[in-house]
Structure formats: structure tokens, C-alpha cells
Amino acid sequence: MANQRLTKKKLKNHLAYSWWKYALAAAVSTMLVSIVFAVTEYRPPDDKKVEFYVLNSYADTETMQADFWPLLQARKPEQEKLTVISINIYAPMQFSTYVAAQQGDLFLISRDEMLKITSDGAQESLVELTPYLESSAIDAEDIDLAKGALDRGDGTTAVYAVPADTLTGLNAYGNDPRDSLLCIPMYSKNADSAAALIELMLEKLR
């Protein structure tokens, strides 16, 4: 009968030739655990999170997010998350991917790019801001809103964006707001909170 005893020599030989099996098993186990956590991780519903996309130029999004999240949460206590993301608008595929996936609740965007995304009619692309302006949910009385006025599609115009030129406080985040506007994409599931964030920016950054 063969000697079945486990000796140090046998163990050493086994590990010398089979170590990769254990390394592979550990890697696969780690990957599976990560997948399980990713799949089961809690994600706030669309109406309880605001995704703010900075598209006009660079911005220190981490600091901006840290500064504005407590303010937004105080204004809208039901909200669970604010995400501020800087997207290179000159990488069209990246921006198109986000739009195709209907991501983003608020855009800080140049006027030229805003006109591109509203080429088929502003009413098809952006949320009309008139109700927020009339109710003072967005207080823009001293801002010239002409640049944010676009055709409704019926020959009349309405405000679909708030000019950000006066938000010079954005310079502190490394962002140049000249000739830029704040607008809410039509597909947003959280337009009211996005409008609240516009108001907070008008309050804090002018």
C-alpha cells in the first residue's frame, strides 16, 4: 500500500507545482465577492440623487461636491446623493454615451454646445424653467435670461437655461463660467432638486 502520510517534503513539492491553482482560486473568489457587493450595493433611486455634469471646462468636482452636498441636503432633505462629474465635451463619444443612457440631472454647458443638443427643438431636449422662475424656486430676477431663451417649437420662446456668467465663484473651483449656462435635461427624473441646485449656485457663487 502506498504511503499516504502527508509529510513536509510532499507538501513542499505539492505547493511548488500547484501554487498557481491556489492563487487562481483566491483571485476568482475575490472577484466573485466584488461582483456580489457591486450587484447588491444600495443605489439611491433616480428621484433621490442629483448628477451634476460640468461640461464647459475643467472643475474641481470633488471640492464642489463636498461644498454643495450639505446645502442641497438641507434644502431637499429627501435627497440621498449629489454627484458632480467633469466631462470632456470635446470627447463626443463620452458625452453621447451618458446622454444615451439618460444620465445627468443638471448640465453646466457652453452656449454653443447647448444649441447643438437643442437643434431638434429645446422642448425635446431640456426642461422649461419658466415654472421655477415664476415661483422663485430659481431666483434669477437680476440675470439677463436672453441667452437661455429658446424656441418652444411653436414659434414662441421660453427660458430653458440660466446663464452662468455671473457665477464668478466657480473660479475657485478652477472653472471659467463665461458664456456658459445651467440647464436640466428633459429625461431627468429629479428636475425639482436640480432646480434647487441651480438656485443654491446662484445664491453662493455670485
Tab-separated table of N, CA and C in Angstrom, residues 58-185:
chain	number	residue	atom	x	y	z
A	58	TYR	N	-12.813	72.513	-17.209
A	58	TYR	CA	-12.388	71.780	-16.004
A	58	TYR	C	-13.072	72.348	-14.762
A	59	ALA	N	-13.241	71.488	-13.759
A	59	ALA	CA	-13.694	71.937	-12.436
A	59	ALA	C	-13.189	70.959	-11.390
A	60	ASP	N	-12.903	71.486	-10.212
A	60	ASP	CA	-12.542	70.642	-9.071
A	60	ASP	C	-13.846	70.065	-8.527
A	61	THR	N	-14.281	68.984	-9.129
A	61	THR	CA	-15.599	68.428	-8.823
A	61	THR	C	-15.684	67.853	-7.417
A	62	GLU	N	-14.577	67.334	-6.928
A	62	GLU	CA	-14.586	66.741	-5.588
A	62	GLU	C	-14.899	67.795	-4.533
A	63	THR	N	-14.237	68.958	-4.643
A	63	THR	CA	-14.473	70.041	-3.684
A	63	THR	C	-15.864	70.631	-3.865
A	64	MET	N	-16.288	70.797	-5.103
A	64	MET	CA	-17.620	71.336	-5.367
A	64	MET	C	-18.698	70.429	-4.777
A	65	GLN	N	-18.520	69.140	-4.954
A	65	GLN	CA	-19.474	68.179	-4.414
A	65	GLN	C	-19.517	68.252	-2.892
A	66	ALA	N	-18.344	68.331	-2.268
A	66	ALA	CA	-18.272	68.410	-0.805
A	66	ALA	C	-18.916	69.692	-0.289
A	67	ASP	N	-18.787	70.786	-1.042
A	67	ASP	CA	-19.344	72.069	-0.607
A	67	ASP	C	-20.860	72.128	-0.767
A	68	PHE	N	-21.367	71.584	-1.866
A	68	PHE	CA	-22.786	71.765	-2.174
A	68	PHE	C	-23.695	70.646	-1.684
A	69	TRP	N	-23.130	69.489	-1.377
A	69	TRP	CA	-23.993	68.401	-0.909
A	69	TRP	C	-24.704	68.758	0.406
A	70	PRO	N	-24.023	69.290	1.418
A	70	PRO	CA	-24.752	69.642	2.657
A	70	PRO	C	-25.824	70.712	2.405
A	71	LEU	N	-25.552	71.639	1.501
A	71	LEU	CA	-26.520	72.699	1.201
A	71	LEU	C	-27.755	72.123	0.510
A	72	LEU	N	-27.525	71.237	-0.444
A	72	LEU	CA	-28.648	70.623	-1.150
A	72	LEU	C	-29.459	69.733	-0.218
A	73	GLN	N	-28.766	69.000	0.635
A	73	GLN	CA	-29.452	68.108	1.575
A	73	GLN	C	-30.310	68.910	2.548
A	74	ALA	N	-29.820	70.075	2.957
A	74	ALA	CA	-30.603	70.934	3.853
A	74	ALA	C	-31.830	71.497	3.145
A	75	ARG	N	-31.666	71.810	1.869
A	75	ARG	CA	-32.775	72.361	1.079
A	75	ARG	C	-33.767	71.277	0.660
A	76	LYS	N	-33.235	70.093	0.387
A	76	LYS	CA	-34.057	68.963	-0.063
A	76	LYS	C	-33.698	67.738	0.792
A	77	PRO	N	-34.249	67.629	2.001
A	77	PRO	CA	-33.863	66.572	2.957
A	77	PRO	C	-34.088	65.151	2.448
A	78	GLU	N	-34.970	64.980	1.480
A	78	GLU	CA	-35.249	63.633	0.979
A	78	GLU	C	-34.141	63.116	0.051
A	79	GLN	N	-33.259	64.019	-0.355
A	79	GLN	CA	-32.194	63.610	-1.276
A	79	GLN	C	-31.135	62.778	-0.553
A	80	GLU	N	-30.565	61.824	-1.287
A	80	GLU	CA	-29.599	60.901	-0.686
A	80	GLU	C	-28.196	61.028	-1.252
A	81	LYS	N	-28.064	61.700	-2.404
A	81	LYS	CA	-26.730	61.748	-3.005
A	81	LYS	C	-26.628	62.889	-4.013
A	82	LEU	N	-25.467	63.546	-4.028
A	82	LEU	CA	-25.104	64.502	-5.071
A	82	LEU	C	-23.785	64.038	-5.675
A	83	THR	N	-23.757	63.953	-6.991
A	83	THR	CA	-22.524	63.589	-7.689
A	83	THR	C	-22.190	64.698	-8.675
A	84	VAL	N	-20.958	65.202	-8.604
A	84	VAL	CA	-20.502	66.223	-9.552
A	84	VAL	C	-19.406	65.598	-10.403
A	85	ILE	N	-19.607	65.620	-11.710
A	85	ILE	CA	-18.689	64.956	-12.639
A	85	ILE	C	-18.266	65.930	-13.723
A	86	SER	N	-16.970	65.983	-14.008
A	86	SER	CA	-16.461	66.810	-15.101
A	86	SER	C	-16.291	65.923	-16.328
A	87	ILE	N	-16.941	66.309	-17.423
A	87	ILE	CA	-16.896	65.525	-18.655
A	87	ILE	C	-16.283	66.374	-19.759
A	88	ASN	N	-15.351	65.800	-20.482
A	88	ASN	CA	-14.734	66.496	-21.606
A	88	ASN	C	-15.710	66.525	-22.770
A	89	ILE	N	-16.316	67.695	-23.007
A	89	ILE	CA	-17.323	67.811	-24.055
A	89	ILE	C	-16.706	67.596	-25.431
A	90	TYR	N	-15.370	67.718	-25.499
A	90	TYR	CA	-14.709	67.522	-26.796
A	90	TYR	C	-14.371	66.059	-27.041
A	91	ALA	N	-14.871	65.199	-26.174
A	91	ALA	CA	-14.814	63.760	-26.414
A	91	ALA	C	-16.261	63.321	-26.628
A	92	PRO	N	-16.783	63.542	-27.848
A	92	PRO	CA	-18.219	63.369	-28.107
A	92	PRO	C	-18.770	62.010	-27.707
A	93	MET	N	-17.984	60.957	-27.898
A	93	MET	CA	-18.477	59.622	-27.578
A	93	MET	C	-18.813	59.500	-26.106
A	94	GLN	N	-17.959	60.117	-25.245
A	94	GLN	CA	-18.184	60.033	-23.802
A	94	GLN	C	-19.502	60.702	-23.425
A	95	PHE	N	-19.703	61.926	-23.918
A	95	PHE	CA	-20.924	62.651	-23.596
A	95	PHE	C	-22.141	61.953	-24.205
A	96	SER	N	-22.016	61.478	-25.446
A	96	SER	CA	-23.125	60.794	-26.113
A	96	SER	C	-23.537	59.540	-25.350
A	97	THR	N	-22.552	58.862	-24.767
A	97	THR	CA	-22.848	57.649	-24.005
A	97	THR	C	-23.691	57.971	-22.786
A	98	TYR	N	-23.329	59.045	-22.090
A	98	TYR	CA	-24.100	59.447	-20.912
A	98	TYR	C	-25.521	59.842	-21.302
A	99	VAL	N	-25.648	60.607	-22.385
A	99	VAL	CA	-26.968	61.072	-22.814
A	99	VAL	C	-27.822	59.889	-23.266
A	100	ALA	N	-27.201	58.957	-24.019
A	100	ALA	CA	-27.943	57.779	-24.487
A	100	ALA	C	-28.457	56.965	-23.305
A	101	ALA	N	-27.681	56.953	-22.227
A	101	ALA	CA	-28.093	56.224	-21.017
A	101	ALA	C	-28.998	57.068	-20.130
A	102	GLN	N	-29.330	58.281	-20.604
A	102	GLN	CA	-30.179	59.224	-19.872
A	102	GLN	C	-29.637	59.495	-18.469
A	103	GLN	N	-28.354	59.814	-18.429
A	103	GLN	CA	-27.699	60.145	-17.171
A	103	GLN	C	-27.470	61.647	-17.090
A	104	GLY	N	-27.488	62.156	-15.870
A	104	GLY	CA	-27.271	63.574	-15.643
A	104	GLY	C	-28.577	64.299	-15.388
A	105	ASP	N	-28.608	65.120	-14.334
A	105	ASP	CA	-29.801	65.889	-13.989
A	105	ASP	C	-29.609	67.383	-14.191
A	106	LEU	N	-28.352	67.809	-14.263
A	106	LEU	CA	-28.058	69.225	-14.439
A	106	LEU	C	-26.762	69.353	-15.228
A	107	PHE	N	-26.781	70.238	-16.240
A	107	PHE	CA	-25.591	70.472	-17.060
A	107	PHE	C	-25.114	71.906	-16.862
A	108	LEU	N	-23.804	72.079	-16.738
A	108	LEU	CA	-23.166	73.383	-16.900
A	108	LEU	C	-22.466	73.293	-18.244
A	109	ILE	N	-22.978	74.006	-19.236
A	109	ILE	CA	-22.587	73.758	-20.615
A	109	ILE	C	-22.393	75.075	-21.365
A	110	SER	N	-21.523	75.084	-22.359
A	110	SER	CA	-21.327	76.290	-23.159
A	110	SER	C	-22.565	76.525	-24.026
A	111	ARG	N	-22.780	77.764	-24.413
A	111	ARG	CA	-23.960	78.078	-25.234
A	111	ARG	C	-23.891	77.331	-26.571
A	112	ASP	N	-22.718	77.264	-27.165
A	112	ASP	CA	-22.585	76.574	-28.459
A	112	ASP	C	-23.019	75.118	-28.347
A	113	GLU	N	-22.577	74.435	-27.291
A	113	GLU	CA	-22.928	73.024	-27.116
A	113	GLU	C	-24.408	72.871	-26.776
A	114	MET	N	-24.952	73.834	-26.022
A	114	MET	CA	-26.380	73.769	-25.706
A	114	MET	C	-27.210	73.877	-26.980
A	115	LEU	N	-26.801	74.757	-27.894
A	115	LEU	CA	-27.532	74.910	-29.148
A	115	LEU	C	-27.457	73.631	-29.986
A	116	LYS	N	-26.352	72.904	-29.869
A	116	LYS	CA	-26.224	71.646	-30.611
A	116	LYS	C	-27.221	70.607	-30.102
A	117	ILE	N	-27.326	70.491	-28.768
A	117	ILE	CA	-28.200	69.441	-28.231
A	117	ILE	C	-29.672	69.824	-28.333
A	118	THR	N	-29.948	71.107	-28.643
A	118	THR	CA	-31.341	71.531	-28.797
A	118	THR	C	-31.680	71.807	-30.260
A	119	SER	N	-30.862	71.302	-31.168
A	119	SER	CA	-31.060	71.585	-32.592
A	119	SER	C	-32.396	71.070	-33.113
A	120	ASP	N	-32.957	70.040	-32.472
A	120	ASP	CA	-34.253	69.499	-32.887
A	120	ASP	C	-35.410	70.130	-32.124
A	121	GLY	N	-35.094	71.180	-31.363
A	121	GLY	CA	-36.120	71.844	-30.562
A	121	GLY	C	-35.823	71.719	-29.089
A	122	ALA	N	-35.810	72.850	-28.395
A	122	ALA	CA	-35.464	72.843	-26.968
A	122	ALA	C	-36.434	71.996	-26.166
A	123	GLN	N	-37.702	72.006	-26.573
A	123	GLN	CA	-38.722	71.267	-25.822
A	123	GLN	C	-38.494	69.765	-25.873
A	124	GLU	N	-37.681	69.299	-26.825
A	124	GLU	CA	-37.374	67.876	-26.934
A	124	GLU	C	-36.166	67.480	-26.088
A	125	SER	N	-35.381	68.483	-25.660
A	125	SER	CA	-34.103	68.188	-25.005
A	125	SER	C	-33.988	68.674	-23.575
A	126	LEU	N	-34.616	69.815	-23.270
A	126	LEU	CA	-34.420	70.445	-21.969
A	126	LEU	C	-35.741	70.720	-21.255
A	127	VAL	N	-35.652	70.816	-19.953
A	127	VAL	CA	-36.809	71.174	-19.130
A	127	VAL	C	-37.004	72.687	-19.200
A	128	GLU	N	-38.232	73.125	-19.492
A	128	GLU	CA	-38.513	74.558	-19.481
A	128	GLU	C	-38.480	75.049	-18.041
A	129	LEU	N	-37.748	76.148	-17.817
A	129	LEU	CA	-37.533	76.632	-16.455
A	129	LEU	C	-38.545	77.689	-16.018
A	130	THR	N	-39.462	78.062	-16.898
A	130	THR	CA	-40.424	79.115	-16.572
A	130	THR	C	-41.151	78.880	-15.248
A	131	PRO	N	-41.676	77.669	-14.976
A	131	PRO	CA	-42.377	77.463	-13.697
A	131	PRO	C	-41.482	77.706	-12.478
A	132	TYR	N	-40.225	77.332	-12.570
A	132	TYR	CA	-39.300	77.536	-11.447
A	132	TYR	C	-38.985	79.019	-11.261
A	133	LEU	N	-38.887	79.741	-12.375
A	133	LEU	CA	-38.599	81.174	-12.304
A	133	LEU	C	-39.805	81.933	-11.772
A	134	GLU	N	-41.001	81.560	-12.204
A	134	GLU	CA	-42.212	82.257	-11.768
A	134	GLU	C	-42.518	82.016	-10.293
A	135	SER	N	-42.129	80.840	-9.795
A	135	SER	CA	-42.380	80.524	-8.380
A	135	SER	C	-41.228	80.951	-7.482
A	136	SER	N	-40.178	81.508	-8.090
A	136	SER	CA	-38.950	81.923	-7.374
A	136	SER	C	-38.182	80.746	-6.785
A	137	ALA	N	-38.492	79.527	-7.235
A	137	ALA	CA	-37.655	78.391	-6.854
A	137	ALA	C	-36.255	78.607	-7.412
A	138	ILE	N	-36.191	79.286	-8.557
A	138	ILE	CA	-34.940	79.811	-9.106
A	138	ILE	C	-35.110	81.317	-9.169
A	139	ASP	N	-34.356	82.030	-8.352
A	139	ASP	CA	-34.464	83.491	-8.293
A	139	ASP	C	-33.389	84.095	-9.197
A	140	ALA	N	-33.798	84.435	-10.413
A	140	ALA	CA	-32.844	84.974	-11.389
A	140	ALA	C	-33.291	86.348	-11.883
A	141	GLU	N	-33.938	87.108	-11.006
A	141	GLU	CA	-34.500	88.403	-11.411
A	141	GLU	C	-33.443	89.362	-11.950
A	142	ASP	N	-32.240	89.332	-11.405
A	142	ASP	CA	-31.219	90.282	-11.833
A	142	ASP	C	-30.271	89.680	-12.875
A	143	ILE	N	-30.668	88.574	-13.492
A	143	ILE	CA	-29.849	87.937	-14.525
A	143	ILE	C	-30.531	88.106	-15.871
A	144	ASP	N	-29.754	88.473	-16.871
A	144	ASP	CA	-30.278	88.585	-18.225
A	144	ASP	C	-30.471	87.168	-18.775
A	145	LEU	N	-31.713	86.755	-18.914
A	145	LEU	CA	-32.018	85.384	-19.311
A	145	LEU	C	-32.124	85.198	-20.823
A	146	ALA	N	-31.794	86.244	-21.577
A	146	ALA	CA	-31.958	86.173	-23.031
A	146	ALA	C	-31.172	85.016	-23.649
A	147	LYS	N	-29.957	84.766	-23.154
A	147	LYS	CA	-29.143	83.694	-23.732
A	147	LYS	C	-29.736	82.313	-23.471
A	148	GLY	N	-30.574	82.231	-22.449
A	148	GLY	CA	-31.173	80.938	-22.122
A	148	GLY	C	-32.558	80.759	-22.699
A	149	ALA	N	-33.018	81.745	-23.486
A	149	ALA	CA	-34.342	81.673	-24.107
A	149	ALA	C	-34.234	80.972	-25.454
A	150	LEU	N	-35.056	79.947	-25.654
A	150	LEU	CA	-35.009	79.162	-26.884
A	150	LEU	C	-36.425	78.943	-27.404
A	151	ASP	N	-36.500	78.572	-28.668
A	151	ASP	CA	-37.791	78.326	-29.309
A	151	ASP	C	-38.465	77.103	-28.692
A	152	ARG	N	-39.731	77.255	-28.334
A	152	ARG	CA	-40.504	76.150	-27.777
A	152	ARG	C	-40.847	75.106	-28.835
A	153	GLY	N	-40.752	75.514	-30.070
A	153	GLY	CA	-41.125	74.612	-31.154
A	153	GLY	C	-42.430	75.028	-31.789
A	154	ASP	N	-43.082	76.057	-31.207
A	154	ASP	CA	-44.354	76.537	-31.757
A	154	ASP	C	-44.265	78.008	-32.163
A	155	GLY	N	-43.031	78.501	-32.279
A	155	GLY	CA	-42.840	79.895	-32.663
A	155	GLY	C	-42.699	80.832	-31.485
A	156	THR	N	-42.991	80.347	-30.283
A	156	THR	CA	-42.810	81.162	-29.086
A	156	THR	C	-41.523	80.735	-28.384
A	157	THR	N	-41.019	81.592	-27.522
A	157	THR	CA	-39.781	81.270	-26.797
A	157	THR	C	-40.046	81.135	-25.311
A	158	ALA	N	-39.150	80.427	-24.650
A	158	ALA	CA	-39.221	80.253	-23.199
A	158	ALA	C	-37.802	80.070	-22.687
A	159	VAL	N	-37.635	80.242	-21.391
A	159	VAL	CA	-36.306	80.078	-20.787
A	159	VAL	C	-36.064	78.592	-20.492
A	160	TYR	N	-35.002	78.073	-21.085
A	160	TYR	CA	-34.624	76.676	-20.868
A	160	TYR	C	-33.274	76.558	-20.158
A	161	ALA	N	-32.604	77.686	-19.935
A	161	ALA	CA	-31.289	77.653	-19.291
A	161	ALA	C	-31.032	78.983	-18.587
A	162	VAL	N	-30.238	78.913	-17.533
A	162	VAL	CA	-29.869	80.118	-16.780
A	162	VAL	C	-28.406	80.434	-17.073
A	163	PRO	N	-28.118	81.612	-17.635
A	163	PRO	CA	-26.727	81.983	-17.898
A	163	PRO	C	-25.890	81.948	-16.613
A	164	ALA	N	-24.680	81.427	-16.741
A	164	ALA	CA	-23.808	81.262	-15.566
A	164	ALA	C	-22.684	82.287	-15.523
A	165	ASP	N	-22.715	83.272	-16.431
A	165	ASP	CA	-21.621	84.247	-16.500
A	165	ASP	C	-21.334	84.935	-15.171
A	166	THR	N	-22.402	85.185	-14.398
A	166	THR	CA	-22.216	85.924	-13.144
A	166	THR	C	-21.734	85.038	-11.996
A	167	LEU	N	-21.632	83.752	-12.230
A	167	LEU	CA	-21.216	82.843	-11.150
A	167	LEU	C	-19.691	82.795	-11.069
A	168	THR	N	-19.110	83.938	-10.752
A	168	THR	CA	-17.648	84.041	-10.712
A	168	THR	C	-17.045	83.202	-9.593
A	169	GLY	N	-17.868	82.795	-8.633
A	169	GLY	CA	-17.376	81.914	-7.580
A	169	GLY	C	-16.914	80.577	-8.110
A	170	LEU	N	-17.316	80.228	-9.338
A	170	LEU	CA	-16.853	78.981	-9.940
A	170	LEU	C	-15.351	79.013	-10.205
A	171	ASN	N	-14.787	80.220	-10.270
A	171	ASN	CA	-13.337	80.333	-10.472
A	171	ASN	C	-12.565	79.651	-9.347
A	172	ALA	N	-13.151	79.633	-8.158
A	172	ALA	CA	-12.490	78.997	-7.014
A	172	ALA	C	-12.362	77.489	-7.220
A	173	TYR	N	-13.193	76.945	-8.099
A	173	TYR	CA	-13.114	75.510	-8.417
A	173	TYR	C	-12.365	75.265	-9.718
A	174	GLY	N	-11.708	76.312	-10.217
A	174	GLY	CA	-10.936	76.177	-11.450
A	174	GLY	C	-11.789	76.215	-12.697
A	175	ASN	N	-13.039	76.682	-12.573
A	175	ASN	CA	-13.958	76.680	-13.713
A	175	ASN	C	-14.220	78.101	-14.204
A	176	ASP	N	-14.193	78.271	-15.515
A	176	ASP	CA	-14.482	79.570	-16.130
A	176	ASP	C	-15.920	79.530	-16.658
A	177	PRO	N	-16.833	80.280	-16.036
A	177	PRO	CA	-18.248	80.185	-16.400
A	177	PRO	C	-18.676	81.066	-17.573
A	178	ARG	N	-17.746	81.811	-18.164
A	178	ARG	CA	-18.128	82.729	-19.235
A	178	ARG	C	-18.795	81.994	-20.396
A	179	ASP	N	-19.888	82.589	-20.868
A	179	ASP	CA	-20.657	82.052	-21.993
A	179	ASP	C	-21.137	80.625	-21.732
A	180	SER	N	-21.431	80.326	-20.464
A	180	SER	CA	-21.940	79.004	-20.097
A	180	SER	C	-23.336	79.148	-19.486
A	181	LEU	N	-24.057	78.050	-19.478
A	181	LEU	CA	-25.421	78.074	-18.954
A	181	LEU	C	-25.697	76.823	-18.132
A	182	LEU	N	-26.673	76.936	-17.242
A	182	LEU	CA	-27.143	75.805	-16.447
A	182	LEU	C	-28.491	75.357	-17.003
A	183	CYS	N	-28.606	74.086	-17.316
A	183	CYS	CA	-29.862	73.582	-17.872
A	183	CYS	C	-30.111	72.148	-17.391
A	184	ILE	N	-31.372	71.754	-17.443
A	184	ILE	CA	-31.798	70.447	-16.947
A	184	ILE	C	-32.264	69.601	-18.134
A	185	PRO	N	-31.668	68.442	-18.365
A	185	PRO	CA	-32.102	67.606	-19.488
A	185	PRO	C	-33.523	67.100	-19.287
